[in-house]
mmCIF file with all atom_site columns, C-alpha atoms in Angstrom:
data_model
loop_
_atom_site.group_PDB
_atom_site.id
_atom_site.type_symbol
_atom_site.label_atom_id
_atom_site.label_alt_id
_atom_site.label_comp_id
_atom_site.label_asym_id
_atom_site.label_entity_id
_atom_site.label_seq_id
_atom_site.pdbx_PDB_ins_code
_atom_site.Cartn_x
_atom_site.Cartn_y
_atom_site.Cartn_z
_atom_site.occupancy
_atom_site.B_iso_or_equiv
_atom_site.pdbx_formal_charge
_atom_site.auth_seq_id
_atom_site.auth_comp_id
_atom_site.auth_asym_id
_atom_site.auth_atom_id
_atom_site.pdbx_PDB_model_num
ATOM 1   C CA . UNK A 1 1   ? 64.337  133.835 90.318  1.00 79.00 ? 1   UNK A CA 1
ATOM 2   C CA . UNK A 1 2   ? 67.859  133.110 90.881  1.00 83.00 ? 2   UNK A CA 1
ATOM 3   C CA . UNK A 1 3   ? 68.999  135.544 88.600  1.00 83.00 ? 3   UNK A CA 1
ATOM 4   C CA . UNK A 1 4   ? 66.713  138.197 89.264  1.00 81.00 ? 4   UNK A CA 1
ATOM 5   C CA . UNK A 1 5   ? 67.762  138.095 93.499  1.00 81.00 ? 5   UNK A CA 1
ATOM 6   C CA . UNK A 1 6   ? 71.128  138.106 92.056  1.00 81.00 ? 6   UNK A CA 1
ATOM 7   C CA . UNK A 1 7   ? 71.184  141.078 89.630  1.00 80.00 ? 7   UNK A CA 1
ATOM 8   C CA . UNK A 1 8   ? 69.465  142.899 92.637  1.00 77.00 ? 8   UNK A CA 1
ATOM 9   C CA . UNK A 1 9   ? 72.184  142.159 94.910  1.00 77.00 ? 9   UNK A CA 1
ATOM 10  C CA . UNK A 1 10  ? 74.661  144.052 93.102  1.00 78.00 ? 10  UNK A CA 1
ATOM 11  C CA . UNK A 1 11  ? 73.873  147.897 91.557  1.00 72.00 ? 11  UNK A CA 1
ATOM 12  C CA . UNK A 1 12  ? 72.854  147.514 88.179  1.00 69.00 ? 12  UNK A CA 1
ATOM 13  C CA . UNK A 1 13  ? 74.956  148.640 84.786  1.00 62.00 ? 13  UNK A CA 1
ATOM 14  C CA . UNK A 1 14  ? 72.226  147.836 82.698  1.00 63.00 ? 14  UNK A CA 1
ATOM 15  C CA . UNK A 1 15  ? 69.223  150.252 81.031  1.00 71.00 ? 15  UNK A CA 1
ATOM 16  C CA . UNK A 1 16  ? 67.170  147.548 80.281  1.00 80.00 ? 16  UNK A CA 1
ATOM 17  C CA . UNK A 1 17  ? 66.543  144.877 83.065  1.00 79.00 ? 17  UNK A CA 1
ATOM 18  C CA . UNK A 1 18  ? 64.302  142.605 80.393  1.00 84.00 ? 18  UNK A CA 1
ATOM 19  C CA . UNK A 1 19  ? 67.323  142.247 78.116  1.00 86.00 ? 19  UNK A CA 1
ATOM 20  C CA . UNK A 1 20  ? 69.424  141.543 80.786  1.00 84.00 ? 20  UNK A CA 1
ATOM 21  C CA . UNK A 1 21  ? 67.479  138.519 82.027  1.00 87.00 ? 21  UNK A CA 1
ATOM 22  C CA . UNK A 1 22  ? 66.795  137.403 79.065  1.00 89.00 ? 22  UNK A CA 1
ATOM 23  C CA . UNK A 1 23  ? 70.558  137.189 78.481  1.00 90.00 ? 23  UNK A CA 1
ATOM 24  C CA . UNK A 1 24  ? 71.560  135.517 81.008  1.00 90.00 ? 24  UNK A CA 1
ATOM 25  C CA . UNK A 1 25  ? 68.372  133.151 80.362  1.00 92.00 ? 25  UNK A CA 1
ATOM 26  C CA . UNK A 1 26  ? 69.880  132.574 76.655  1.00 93.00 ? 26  UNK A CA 1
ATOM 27  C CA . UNK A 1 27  ? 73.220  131.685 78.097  1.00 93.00 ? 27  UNK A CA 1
ATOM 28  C CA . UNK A 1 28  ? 72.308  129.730 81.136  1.00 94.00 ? 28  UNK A CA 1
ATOM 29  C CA . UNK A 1 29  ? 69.272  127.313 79.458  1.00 95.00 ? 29  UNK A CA 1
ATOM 30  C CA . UNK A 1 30  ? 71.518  124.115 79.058  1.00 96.00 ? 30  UNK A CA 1
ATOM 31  C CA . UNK A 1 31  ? 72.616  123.971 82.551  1.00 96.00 ? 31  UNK A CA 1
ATOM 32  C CA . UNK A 1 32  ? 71.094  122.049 85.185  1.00 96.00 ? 32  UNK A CA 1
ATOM 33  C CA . UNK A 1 33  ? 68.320  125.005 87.779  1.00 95.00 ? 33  UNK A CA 1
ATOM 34  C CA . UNK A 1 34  ? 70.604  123.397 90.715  1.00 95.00 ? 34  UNK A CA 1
ATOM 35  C CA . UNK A 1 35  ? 73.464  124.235 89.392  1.00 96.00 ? 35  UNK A CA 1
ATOM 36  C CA . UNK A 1 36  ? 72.797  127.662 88.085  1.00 95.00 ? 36  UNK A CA 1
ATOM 37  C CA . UNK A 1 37  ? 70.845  128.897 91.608  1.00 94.00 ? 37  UNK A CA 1
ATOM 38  C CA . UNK A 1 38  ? 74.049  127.678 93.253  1.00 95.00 ? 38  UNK A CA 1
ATOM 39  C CA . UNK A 1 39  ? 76.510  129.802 91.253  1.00 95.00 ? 39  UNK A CA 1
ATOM 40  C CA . UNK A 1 40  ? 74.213  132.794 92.097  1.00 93.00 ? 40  UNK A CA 1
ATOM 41  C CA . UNK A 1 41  ? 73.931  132.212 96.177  1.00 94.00 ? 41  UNK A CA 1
ATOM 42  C CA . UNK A 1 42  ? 78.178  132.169 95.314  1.00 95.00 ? 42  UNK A CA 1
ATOM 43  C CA . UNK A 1 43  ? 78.316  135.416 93.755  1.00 92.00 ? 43  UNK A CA 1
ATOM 44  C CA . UNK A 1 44  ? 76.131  136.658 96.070  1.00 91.00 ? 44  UNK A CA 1
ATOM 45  C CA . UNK A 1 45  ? 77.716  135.156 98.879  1.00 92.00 ? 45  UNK A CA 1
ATOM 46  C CA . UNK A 1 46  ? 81.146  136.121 97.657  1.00 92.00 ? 46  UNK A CA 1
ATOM 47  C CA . UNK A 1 47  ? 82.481  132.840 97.373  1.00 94.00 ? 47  UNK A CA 1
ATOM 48  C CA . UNK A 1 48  ? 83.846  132.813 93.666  1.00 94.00 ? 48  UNK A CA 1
ATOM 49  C CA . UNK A 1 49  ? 87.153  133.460 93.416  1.00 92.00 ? 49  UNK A CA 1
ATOM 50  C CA . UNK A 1 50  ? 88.361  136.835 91.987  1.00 92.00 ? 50  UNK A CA 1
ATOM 51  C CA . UNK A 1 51  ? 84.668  138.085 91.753  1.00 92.00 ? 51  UNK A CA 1
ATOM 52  C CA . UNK A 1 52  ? 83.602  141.865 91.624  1.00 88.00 ? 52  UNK A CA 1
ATOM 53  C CA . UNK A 1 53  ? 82.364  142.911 94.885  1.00 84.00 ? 53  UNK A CA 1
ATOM 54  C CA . UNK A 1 54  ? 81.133  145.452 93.443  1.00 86.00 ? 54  UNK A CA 1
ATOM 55  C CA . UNK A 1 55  ? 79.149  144.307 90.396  1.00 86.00 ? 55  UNK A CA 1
ATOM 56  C CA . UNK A 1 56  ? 77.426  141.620 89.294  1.00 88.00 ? 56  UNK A CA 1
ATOM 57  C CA . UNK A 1 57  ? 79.257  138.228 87.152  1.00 90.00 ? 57  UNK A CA 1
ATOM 58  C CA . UNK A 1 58  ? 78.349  138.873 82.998  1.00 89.00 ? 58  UNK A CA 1
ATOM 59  C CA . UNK A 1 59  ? 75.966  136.299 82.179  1.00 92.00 ? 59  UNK A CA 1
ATOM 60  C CA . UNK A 1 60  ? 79.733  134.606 80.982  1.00 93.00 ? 60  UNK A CA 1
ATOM 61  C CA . UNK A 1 61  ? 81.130  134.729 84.432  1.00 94.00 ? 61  UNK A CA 1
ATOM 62  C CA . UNK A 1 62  ? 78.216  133.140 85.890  1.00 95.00 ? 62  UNK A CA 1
ATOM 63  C CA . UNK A 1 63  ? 77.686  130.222 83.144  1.00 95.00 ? 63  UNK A CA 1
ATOM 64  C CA . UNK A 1 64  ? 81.520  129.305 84.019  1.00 96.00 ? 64  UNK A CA 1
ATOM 65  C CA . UNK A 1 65  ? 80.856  128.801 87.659  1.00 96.00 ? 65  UNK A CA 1
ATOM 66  C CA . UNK A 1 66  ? 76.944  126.920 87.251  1.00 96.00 ? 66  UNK A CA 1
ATOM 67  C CA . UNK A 1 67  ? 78.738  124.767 84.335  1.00 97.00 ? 67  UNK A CA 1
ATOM 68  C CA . UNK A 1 68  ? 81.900  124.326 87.558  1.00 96.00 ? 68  UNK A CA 1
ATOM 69  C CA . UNK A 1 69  ? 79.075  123.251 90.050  1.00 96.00 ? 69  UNK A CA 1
ATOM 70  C CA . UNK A 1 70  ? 77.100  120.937 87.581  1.00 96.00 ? 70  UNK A CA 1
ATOM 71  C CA . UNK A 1 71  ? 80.261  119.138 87.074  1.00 96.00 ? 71  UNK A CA 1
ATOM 72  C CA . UNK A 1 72  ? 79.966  118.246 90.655  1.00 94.00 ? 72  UNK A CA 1
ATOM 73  C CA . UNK A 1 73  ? 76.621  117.453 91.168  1.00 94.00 ? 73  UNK A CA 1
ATOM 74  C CA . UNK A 1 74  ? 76.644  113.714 90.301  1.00 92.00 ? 74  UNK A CA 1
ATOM 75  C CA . UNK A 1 75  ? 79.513  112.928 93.123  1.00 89.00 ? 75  UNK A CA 1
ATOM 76  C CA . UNK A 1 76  ? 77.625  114.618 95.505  1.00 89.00 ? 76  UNK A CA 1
ATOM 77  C CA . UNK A 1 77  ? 76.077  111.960 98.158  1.00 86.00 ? 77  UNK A CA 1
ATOM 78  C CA . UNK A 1 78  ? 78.429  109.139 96.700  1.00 86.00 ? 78  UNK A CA 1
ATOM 79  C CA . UNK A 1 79  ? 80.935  107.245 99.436  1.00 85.00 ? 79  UNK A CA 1
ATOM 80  C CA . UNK A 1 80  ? 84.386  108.764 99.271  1.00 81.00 ? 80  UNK A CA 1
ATOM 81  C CA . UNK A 1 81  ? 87.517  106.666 98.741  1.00 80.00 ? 81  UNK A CA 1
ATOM 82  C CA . UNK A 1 82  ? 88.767  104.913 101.618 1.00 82.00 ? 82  UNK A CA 1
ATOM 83  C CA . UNK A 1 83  ? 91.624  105.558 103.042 1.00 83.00 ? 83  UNK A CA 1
ATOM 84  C CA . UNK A 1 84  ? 94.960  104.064 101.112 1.00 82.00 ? 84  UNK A CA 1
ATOM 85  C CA . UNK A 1 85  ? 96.582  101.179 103.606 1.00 81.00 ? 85  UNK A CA 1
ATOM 86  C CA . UNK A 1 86  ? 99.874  102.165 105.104 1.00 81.00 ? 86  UNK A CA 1
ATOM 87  C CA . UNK A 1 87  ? 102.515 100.452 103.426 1.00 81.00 ? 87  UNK A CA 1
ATOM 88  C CA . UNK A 1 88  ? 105.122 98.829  105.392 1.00 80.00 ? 88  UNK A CA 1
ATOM 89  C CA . UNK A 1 89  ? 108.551 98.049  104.276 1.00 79.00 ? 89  UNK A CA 1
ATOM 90  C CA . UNK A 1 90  ? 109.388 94.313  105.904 1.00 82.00 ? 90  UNK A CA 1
ATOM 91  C CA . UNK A 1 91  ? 113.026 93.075  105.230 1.00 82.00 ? 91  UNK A CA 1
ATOM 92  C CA . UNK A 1 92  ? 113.980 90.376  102.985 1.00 81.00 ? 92  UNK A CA 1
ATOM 93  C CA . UNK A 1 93  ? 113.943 86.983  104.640 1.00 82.00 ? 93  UNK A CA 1
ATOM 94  C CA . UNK A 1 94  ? 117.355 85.291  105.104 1.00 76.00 ? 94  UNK A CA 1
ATOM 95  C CA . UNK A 1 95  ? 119.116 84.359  102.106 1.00 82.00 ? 95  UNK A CA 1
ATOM 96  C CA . UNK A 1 96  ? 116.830 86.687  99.601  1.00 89.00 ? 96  UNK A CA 1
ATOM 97  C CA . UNK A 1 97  ? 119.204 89.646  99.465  1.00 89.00 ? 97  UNK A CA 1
ATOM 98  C CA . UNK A 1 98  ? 121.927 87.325  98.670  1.00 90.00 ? 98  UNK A CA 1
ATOM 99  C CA . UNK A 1 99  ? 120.227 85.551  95.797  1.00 91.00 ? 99  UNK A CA 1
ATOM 100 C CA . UNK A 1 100 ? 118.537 88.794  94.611  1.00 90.00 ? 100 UNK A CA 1
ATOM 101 C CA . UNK A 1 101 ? 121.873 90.205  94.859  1.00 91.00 ? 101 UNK A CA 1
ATOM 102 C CA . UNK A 1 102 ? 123.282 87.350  92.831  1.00 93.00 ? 102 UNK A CA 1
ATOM 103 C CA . UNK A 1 103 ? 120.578 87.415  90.393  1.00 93.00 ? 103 UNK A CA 1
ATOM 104 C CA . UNK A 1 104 ? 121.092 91.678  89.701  1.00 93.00 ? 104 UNK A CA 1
ATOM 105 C CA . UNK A 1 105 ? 124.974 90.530  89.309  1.00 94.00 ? 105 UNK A CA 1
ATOM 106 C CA . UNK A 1 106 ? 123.596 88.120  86.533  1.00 94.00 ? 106 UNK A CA 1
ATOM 107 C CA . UNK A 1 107 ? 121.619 90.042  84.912  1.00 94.00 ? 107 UNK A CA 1
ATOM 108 C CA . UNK A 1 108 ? 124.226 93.122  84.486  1.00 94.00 ? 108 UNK A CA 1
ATOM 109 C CA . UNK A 1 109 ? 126.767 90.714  83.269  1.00 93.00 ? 109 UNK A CA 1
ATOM 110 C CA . UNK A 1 110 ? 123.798 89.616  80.016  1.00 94.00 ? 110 UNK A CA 1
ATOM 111 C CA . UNK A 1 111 ? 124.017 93.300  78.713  1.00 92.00 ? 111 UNK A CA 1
ATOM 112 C CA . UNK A 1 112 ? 126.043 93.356  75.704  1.00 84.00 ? 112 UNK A CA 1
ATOM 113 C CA . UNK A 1 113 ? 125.442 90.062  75.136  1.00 90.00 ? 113 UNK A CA 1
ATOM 114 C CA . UNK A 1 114 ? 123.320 88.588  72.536  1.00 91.00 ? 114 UNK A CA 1
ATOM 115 C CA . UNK A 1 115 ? 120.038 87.423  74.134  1.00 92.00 ? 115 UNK A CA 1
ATOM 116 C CA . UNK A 1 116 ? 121.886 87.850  77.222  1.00 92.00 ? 116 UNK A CA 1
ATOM 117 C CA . UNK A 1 117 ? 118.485 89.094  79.411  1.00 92.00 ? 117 UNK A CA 1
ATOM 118 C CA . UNK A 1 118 ? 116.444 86.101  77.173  1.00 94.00 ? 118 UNK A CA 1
ATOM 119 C CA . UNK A 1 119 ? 118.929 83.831  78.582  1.00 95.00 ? 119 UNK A CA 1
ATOM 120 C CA . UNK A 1 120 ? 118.692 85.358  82.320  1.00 94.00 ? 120 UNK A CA 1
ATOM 121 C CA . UNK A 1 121 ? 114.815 85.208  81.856  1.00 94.00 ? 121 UNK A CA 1
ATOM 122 C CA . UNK A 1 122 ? 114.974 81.353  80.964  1.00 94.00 ? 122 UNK A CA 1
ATOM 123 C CA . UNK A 1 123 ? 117.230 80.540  83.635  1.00 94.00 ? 123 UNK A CA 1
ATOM 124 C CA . UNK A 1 124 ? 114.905 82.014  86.013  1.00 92.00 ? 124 UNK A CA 1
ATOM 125 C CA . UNK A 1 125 ? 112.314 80.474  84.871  1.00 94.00 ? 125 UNK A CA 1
ATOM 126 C CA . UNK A 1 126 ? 114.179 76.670  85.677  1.00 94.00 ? 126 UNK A CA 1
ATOM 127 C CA . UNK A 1 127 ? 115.502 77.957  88.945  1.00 91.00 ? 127 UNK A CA 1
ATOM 128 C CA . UNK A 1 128 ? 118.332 79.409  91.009  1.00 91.00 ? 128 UNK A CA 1
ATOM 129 C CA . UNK A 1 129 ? 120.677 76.079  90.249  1.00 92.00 ? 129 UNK A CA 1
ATOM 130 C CA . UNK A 1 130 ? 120.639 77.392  86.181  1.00 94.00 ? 130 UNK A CA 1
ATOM 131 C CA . UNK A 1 131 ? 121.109 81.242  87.051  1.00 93.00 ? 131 UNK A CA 1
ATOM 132 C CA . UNK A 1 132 ? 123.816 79.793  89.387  1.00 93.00 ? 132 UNK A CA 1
ATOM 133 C CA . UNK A 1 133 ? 125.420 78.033  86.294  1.00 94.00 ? 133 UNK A CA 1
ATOM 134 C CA . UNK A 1 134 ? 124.653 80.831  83.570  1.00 94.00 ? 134 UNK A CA 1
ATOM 135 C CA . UNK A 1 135 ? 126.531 83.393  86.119  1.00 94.00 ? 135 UNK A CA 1
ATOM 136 C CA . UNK A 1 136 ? 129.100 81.137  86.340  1.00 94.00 ? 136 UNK A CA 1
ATOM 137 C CA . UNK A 1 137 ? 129.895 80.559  82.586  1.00 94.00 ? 137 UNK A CA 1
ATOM 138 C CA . UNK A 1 138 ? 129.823 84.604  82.534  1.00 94.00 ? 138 UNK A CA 1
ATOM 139 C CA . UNK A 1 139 ? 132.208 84.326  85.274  1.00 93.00 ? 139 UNK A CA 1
ATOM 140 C CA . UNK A 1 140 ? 129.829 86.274  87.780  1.00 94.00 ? 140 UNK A CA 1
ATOM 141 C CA . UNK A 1 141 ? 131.169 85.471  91.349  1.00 94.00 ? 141 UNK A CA 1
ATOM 142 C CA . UNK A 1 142 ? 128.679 82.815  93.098  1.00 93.00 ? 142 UNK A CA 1
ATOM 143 C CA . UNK A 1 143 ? 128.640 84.170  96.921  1.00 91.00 ? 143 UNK A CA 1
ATOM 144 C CA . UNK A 1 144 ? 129.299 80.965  99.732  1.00 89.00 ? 144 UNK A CA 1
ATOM 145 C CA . UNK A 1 145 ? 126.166 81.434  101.116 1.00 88.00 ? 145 UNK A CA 1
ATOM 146 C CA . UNK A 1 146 ? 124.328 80.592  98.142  1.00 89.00 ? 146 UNK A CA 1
ATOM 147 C CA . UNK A 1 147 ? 125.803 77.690  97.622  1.00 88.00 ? 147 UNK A CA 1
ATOM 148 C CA . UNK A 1 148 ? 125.169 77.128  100.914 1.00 87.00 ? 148 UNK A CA 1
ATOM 149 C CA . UNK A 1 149 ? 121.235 77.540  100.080 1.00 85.00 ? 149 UNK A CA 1
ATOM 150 C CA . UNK A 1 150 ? 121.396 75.113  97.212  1.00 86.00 ? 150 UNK A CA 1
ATOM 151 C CA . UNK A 1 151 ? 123.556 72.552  99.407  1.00 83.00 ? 151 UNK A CA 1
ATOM 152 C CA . UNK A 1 152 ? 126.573 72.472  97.397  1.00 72.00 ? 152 UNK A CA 1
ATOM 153 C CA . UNK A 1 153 ? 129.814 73.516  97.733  1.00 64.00 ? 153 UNK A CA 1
ATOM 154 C CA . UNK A 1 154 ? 131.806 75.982  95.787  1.00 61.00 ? 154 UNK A CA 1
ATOM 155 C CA . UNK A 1 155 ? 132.638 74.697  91.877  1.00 56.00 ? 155 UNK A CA 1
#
């Protein structure tokens, strides 16, 4: 019926109206009746982009939109997505950015070395004191306030 209101809501280039119908019948029998009565109230309505106002979709035209809309159908009804949470940025607590910076120092200093990021990744893995030593025997700079954090004093 869909078919039929929409054929007669446009003037008609066809001879044979049967043929027609049949047509679009033959083209449209694998998609869902929801979805193809929905692409015809869109033509009709004038809602599918770069449609003839004129003249009616070819049975082509109108299987791309029903096969667009029964794509769709089984979201319909479900929840959307909730809103994403706001991130917010919060600042390093005291003493991070110096040991993070300390540890970035390290780690530049292990390329070109053999095993050199290995070496960083085990030392991280025992603690600041060994990344403290390995960037020393690299001869990275150890800043006063992180020796300050591991209660020593400058070597």
């Amino acid at each position: 019926m869909s078919i039929a209101a929409l054929l007669n809501a446009f003037p008609q280039s066809s001879s044979d109206p049967d043929l027609t119908l049949r047509t679009f019948e033959a083209v449209l029998k694998d998609i869902p009746a929801q979805a193809v009565i929905e692409a015809a109230e869109r033509f009709m309505s004038g809602l599918v982009p770069q449609q003839s106002d004129t003249f009616a979709p070819s049975p082509a035209k109108l299987a791309i939109e029903a096969r667009r809309i029964a794509d769709l159908l089984p979201y319909r009804g479900k929840e959307s997505l909730s809103k994403p949470r706001p991130y917010f940025y919060q600042e390093p607590k005291a003493g991070e950015k110096v040991r993070m910076g300390f540890k970035m120092a390290v780690l530049s200093a292990s390329f070109g070395r053999a095993n050199g990021a290995d070496m960083v990744m085990e030392a991280h893995k025992r603690g600041l004191e060994d990344i403290v030593a390995l960037g020393q025997s690299w001869g990275v700079p150890v800043p006063e306030e992180l020796w300050a954090q591991l209660g020593k004093t400058a070597a």
